[in-house]
Coordinates of C-alpha atoms in Angstrom, one line a residue:
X15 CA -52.0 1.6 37.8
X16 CA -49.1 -0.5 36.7
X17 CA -49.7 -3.9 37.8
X18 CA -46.1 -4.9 37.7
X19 CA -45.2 -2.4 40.3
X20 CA -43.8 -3.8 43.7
X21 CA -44.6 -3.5 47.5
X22 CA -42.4 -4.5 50.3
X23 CA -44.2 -5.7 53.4
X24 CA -42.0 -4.6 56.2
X25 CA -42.2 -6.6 59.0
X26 CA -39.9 -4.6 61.8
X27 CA -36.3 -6.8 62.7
X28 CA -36.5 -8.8 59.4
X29 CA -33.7 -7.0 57.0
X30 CA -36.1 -4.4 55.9
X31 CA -33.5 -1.8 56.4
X32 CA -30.7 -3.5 54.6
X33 CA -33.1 -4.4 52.0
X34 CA -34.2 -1.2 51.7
X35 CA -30.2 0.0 50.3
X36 CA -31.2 -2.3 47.5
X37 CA -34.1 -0.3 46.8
X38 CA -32.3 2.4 47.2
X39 CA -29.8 1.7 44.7
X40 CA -32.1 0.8 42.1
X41 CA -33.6 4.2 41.9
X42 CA -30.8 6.1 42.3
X43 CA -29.2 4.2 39.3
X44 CA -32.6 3.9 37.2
X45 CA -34.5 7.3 36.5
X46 CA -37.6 5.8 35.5
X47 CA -38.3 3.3 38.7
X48 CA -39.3 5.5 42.1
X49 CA -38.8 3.9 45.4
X50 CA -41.3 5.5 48.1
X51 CA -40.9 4.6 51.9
X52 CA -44.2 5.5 53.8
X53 CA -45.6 4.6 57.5
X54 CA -47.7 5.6 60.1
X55 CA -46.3 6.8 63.2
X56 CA -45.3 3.8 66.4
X57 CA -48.0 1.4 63.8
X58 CA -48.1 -1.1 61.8
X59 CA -51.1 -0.1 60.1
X60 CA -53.1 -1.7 56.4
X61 CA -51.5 -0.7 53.7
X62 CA -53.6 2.1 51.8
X63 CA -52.8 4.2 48.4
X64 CA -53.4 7.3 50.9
X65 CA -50.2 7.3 52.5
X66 CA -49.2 7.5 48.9
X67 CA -51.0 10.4 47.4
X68 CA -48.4 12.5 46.3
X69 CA -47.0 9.9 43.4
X70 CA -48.3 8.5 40.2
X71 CA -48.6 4.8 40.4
X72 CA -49.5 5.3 36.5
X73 CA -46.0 6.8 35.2
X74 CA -43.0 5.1 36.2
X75 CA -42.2 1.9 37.8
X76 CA -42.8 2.2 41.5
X77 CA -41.1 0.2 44.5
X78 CA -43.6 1.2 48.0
X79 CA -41.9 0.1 51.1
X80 CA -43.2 1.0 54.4
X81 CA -44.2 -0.6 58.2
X82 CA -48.1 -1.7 56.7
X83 CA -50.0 -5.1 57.3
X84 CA -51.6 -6.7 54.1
X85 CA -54.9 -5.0 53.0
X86 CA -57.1 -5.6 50.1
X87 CA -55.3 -3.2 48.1
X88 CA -52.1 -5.0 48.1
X89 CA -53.4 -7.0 45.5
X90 CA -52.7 -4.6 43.2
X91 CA -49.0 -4.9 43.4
X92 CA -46.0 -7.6 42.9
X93 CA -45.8 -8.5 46.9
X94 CA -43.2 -9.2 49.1
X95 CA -42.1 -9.3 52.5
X96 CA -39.1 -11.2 54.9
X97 CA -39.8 -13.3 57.9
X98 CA -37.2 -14.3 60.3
X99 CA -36.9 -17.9 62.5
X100 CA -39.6 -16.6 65.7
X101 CA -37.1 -16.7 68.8
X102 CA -34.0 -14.2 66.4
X103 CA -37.4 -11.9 65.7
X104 CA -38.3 -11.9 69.0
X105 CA -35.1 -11.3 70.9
X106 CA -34.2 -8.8 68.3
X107 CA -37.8 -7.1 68.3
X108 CA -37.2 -6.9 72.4
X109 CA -33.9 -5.4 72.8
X110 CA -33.7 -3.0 69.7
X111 CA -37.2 -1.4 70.9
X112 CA -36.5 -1.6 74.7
X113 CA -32.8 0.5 74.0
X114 CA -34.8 2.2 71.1
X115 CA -37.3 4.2 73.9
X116 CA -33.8 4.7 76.3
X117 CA -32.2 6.3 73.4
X118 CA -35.4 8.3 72.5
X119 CA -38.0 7.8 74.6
X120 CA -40.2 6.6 72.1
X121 CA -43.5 5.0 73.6
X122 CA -43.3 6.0 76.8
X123 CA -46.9 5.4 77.7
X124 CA -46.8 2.1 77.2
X125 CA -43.3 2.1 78.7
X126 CA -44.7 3.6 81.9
X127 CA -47.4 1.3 81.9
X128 CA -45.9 -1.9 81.8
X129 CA -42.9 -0.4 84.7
X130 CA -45.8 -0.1 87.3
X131 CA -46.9 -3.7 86.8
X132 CA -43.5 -5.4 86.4
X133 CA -39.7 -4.5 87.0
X134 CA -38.4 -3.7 83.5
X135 CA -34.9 -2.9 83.2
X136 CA -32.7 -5.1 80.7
X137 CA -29.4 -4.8 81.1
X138 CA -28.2 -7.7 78.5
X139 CA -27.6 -10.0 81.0
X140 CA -28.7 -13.6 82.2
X141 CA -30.8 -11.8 85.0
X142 CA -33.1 -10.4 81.9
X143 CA -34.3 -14.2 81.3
X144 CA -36.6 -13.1 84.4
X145 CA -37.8 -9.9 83.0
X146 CA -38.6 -11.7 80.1
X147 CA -40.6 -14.4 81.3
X148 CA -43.2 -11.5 83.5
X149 CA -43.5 -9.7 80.3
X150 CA -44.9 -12.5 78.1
X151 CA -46.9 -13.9 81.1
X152 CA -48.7 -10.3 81.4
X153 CA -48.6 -10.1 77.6
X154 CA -46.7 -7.4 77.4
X155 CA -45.3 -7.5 74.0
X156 CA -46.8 -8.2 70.8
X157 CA -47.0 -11.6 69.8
X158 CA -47.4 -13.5 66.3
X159 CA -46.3 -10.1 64.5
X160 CA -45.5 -12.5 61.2
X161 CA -49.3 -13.6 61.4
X162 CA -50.8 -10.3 61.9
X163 CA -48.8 -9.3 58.7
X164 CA -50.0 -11.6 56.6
X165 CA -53.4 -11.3 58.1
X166 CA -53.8 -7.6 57.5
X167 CA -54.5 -7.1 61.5
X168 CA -52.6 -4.0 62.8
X169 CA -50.0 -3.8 65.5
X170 CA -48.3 -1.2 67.3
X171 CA -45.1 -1.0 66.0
X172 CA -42.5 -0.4 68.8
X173 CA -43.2 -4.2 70.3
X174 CA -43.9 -3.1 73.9
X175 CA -47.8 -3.0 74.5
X176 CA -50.1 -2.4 77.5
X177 CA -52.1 -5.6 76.2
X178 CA -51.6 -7.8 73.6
X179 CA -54.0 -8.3 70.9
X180 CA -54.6 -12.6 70.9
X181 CA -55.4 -13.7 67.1
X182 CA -57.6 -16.6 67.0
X183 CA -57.5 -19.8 64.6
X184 CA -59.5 -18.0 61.8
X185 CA -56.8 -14.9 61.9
X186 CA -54.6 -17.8 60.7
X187 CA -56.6 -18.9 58.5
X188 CA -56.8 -15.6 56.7
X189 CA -53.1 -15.5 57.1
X190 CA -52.5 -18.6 55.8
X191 CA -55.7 -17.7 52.5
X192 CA -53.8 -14.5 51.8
X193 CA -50.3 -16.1 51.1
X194 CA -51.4 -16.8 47.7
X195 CA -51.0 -13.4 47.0
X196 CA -47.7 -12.7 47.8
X197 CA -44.9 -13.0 44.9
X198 CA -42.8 -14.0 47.1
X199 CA -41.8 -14.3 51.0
X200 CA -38.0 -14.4 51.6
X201 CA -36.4 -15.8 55.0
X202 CA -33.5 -13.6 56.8
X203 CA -31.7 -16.7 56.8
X204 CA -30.9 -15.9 52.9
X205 CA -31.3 -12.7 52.5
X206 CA -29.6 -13.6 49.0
X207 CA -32.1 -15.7 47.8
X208 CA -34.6 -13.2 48.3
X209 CA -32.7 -11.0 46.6
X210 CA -31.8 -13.3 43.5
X211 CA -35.7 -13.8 43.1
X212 CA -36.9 -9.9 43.8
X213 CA -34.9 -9.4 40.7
X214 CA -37.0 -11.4 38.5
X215 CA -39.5 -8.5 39.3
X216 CA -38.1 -5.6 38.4
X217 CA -36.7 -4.2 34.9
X218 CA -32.7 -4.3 35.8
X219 CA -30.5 -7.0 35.9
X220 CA -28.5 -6.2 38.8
X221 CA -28.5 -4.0 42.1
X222 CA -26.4 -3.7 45.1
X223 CA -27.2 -3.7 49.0
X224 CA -25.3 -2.6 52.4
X225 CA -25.6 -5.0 54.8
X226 CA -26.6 -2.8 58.3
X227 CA -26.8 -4.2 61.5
X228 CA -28.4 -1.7 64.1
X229 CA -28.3 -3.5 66.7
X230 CA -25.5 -5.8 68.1
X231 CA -26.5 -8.8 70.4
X232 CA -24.2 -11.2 73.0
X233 CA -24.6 -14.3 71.1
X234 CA -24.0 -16.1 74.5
X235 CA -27.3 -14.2 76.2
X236 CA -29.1 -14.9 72.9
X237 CA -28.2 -18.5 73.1
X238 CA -29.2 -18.4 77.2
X239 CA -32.2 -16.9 76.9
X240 CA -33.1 -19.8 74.2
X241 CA -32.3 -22.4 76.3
X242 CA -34.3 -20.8 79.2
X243 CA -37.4 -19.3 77.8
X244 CA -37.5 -20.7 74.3
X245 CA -40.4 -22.8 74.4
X246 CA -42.4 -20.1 76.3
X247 CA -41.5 -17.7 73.7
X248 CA -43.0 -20.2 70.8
X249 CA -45.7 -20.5 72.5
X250 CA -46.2 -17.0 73.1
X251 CA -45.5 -16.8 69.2
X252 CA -47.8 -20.2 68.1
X253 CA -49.5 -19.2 65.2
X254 CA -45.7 -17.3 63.8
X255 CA -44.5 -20.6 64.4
X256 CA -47.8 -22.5 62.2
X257 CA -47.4 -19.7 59.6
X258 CA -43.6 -19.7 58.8
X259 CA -44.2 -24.0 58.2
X260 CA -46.7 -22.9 55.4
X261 CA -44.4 -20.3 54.0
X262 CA -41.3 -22.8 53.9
X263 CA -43.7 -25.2 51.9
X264 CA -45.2 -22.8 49.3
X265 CA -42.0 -20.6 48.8
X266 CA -39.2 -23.2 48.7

């Protein structure tokens, strides 16, 4: 296999999507590189060369993208992936995947679960700060997702759980071992940056990107439900908020 080939950890709500134009654009403008988007259906799952079967990681230069956690086979590849300040991923993780199942009715299992236990209906309002609050106090939404990344422990993928999986001290630790095998970990916060270094990986000197926003948020209820529930929500979120200090230090 071509060791210099890429793989884009994509951790959902972190620019994957507008990253993914960039990808995009590179192929479509260079014959000889292949970008491949894989994933396993409502899961974060570990990465494996099976959801890859039908390409040749021997011919070409390949960029993989897809919803995985790390796995041992990552090491085989130029890695990345983009993490994003731990209240913005979690207020965009909430809302997009709550109007996500409305829209589709996408996990509705989990859905109907967590509606006979609690009242869930957000309605973008300052009233949701209460809605909020029962569902991380019945751990109702995934927690540390940046973690369990890095960690290679699987998640379900559209946020809203029956039960939350709890990583202990030692998931960190492996989080915090396997960092040495990324290339590089951008920040949403400079997407550009990311970017400008990504490039250094890849046989082209330049590509483009379109920036897409799926979602749109208040920025007055974002800044509310902050100021009400943001210290429950890093603590809900302790070992993102441990992991993200170690990735500012080693990727600065």
């Amino acid at each position: 296999m071509n060791k210099e080939n890429v793989l884009f950890l994509h951790i959902p709500k972190t620019a994957g999507t507008t990253i993914q134009t960039g990808f995009i654009d590179i192929a479509e403008k260079n014959k000889k590189i292949i970008f491949t988007k894989a994933a396993v259906a409502g899961l974060n799952d570990h990465f494996s060369f099976d959801h890859f079967k039908h390409i040749n990681l021997n011919q070409d230069f390949h960029i993989l993208k897809g919803h995985f956690v790390f796995s041992e086979s990552c090491k085989k590849f130029k890695l990345f992936t983009m993490v994003r300040d731990v209240l913005d991923l979690f207020i965009s993780n909430l809302y997009y995947f709550y109007f996500e199942h409305l829209r589709t009715n996408v996990n509705l299992e989990n859905i109907n679960y967590i509606k006979k236990n609690i009242e869930l209906q957000l309605n973008q309002s300052v009233d949701d700060c209460v809605i909020i609050s029962n569902l991380l106090k019945n751990n109702f939404v995934n927690s540390n997702i940046i973690t369990k990344t890095i960690a290679g422990i699987p998640f379900e993928k559209f946020y809203f759980v029956k039960e939350d999986y709890k990583i202990m001290q030692e998931d960190y630790l492996q989080a915090v071992e396997n960092l040495k095998y990324f290339s590089y970990i951008g920040n949403t916060e400079n997407v550009n940056k990311f970017l400008n270094i990504f490039l250094k990986s890849i046989p082209i000197n330049t590509f483009e990107i379109r920036h897409k926003r799926i979602f749109k948020k208040d920025p007055k209820l974002i800044n509310t439900i902050k100021n009400v529930l943001g210290e429950q929500i890093k603590e809900y979120n302790y070992f993102d908020n441990k992991i993200l200090d170690c990735i500012k230090n080693r990727f600065t």
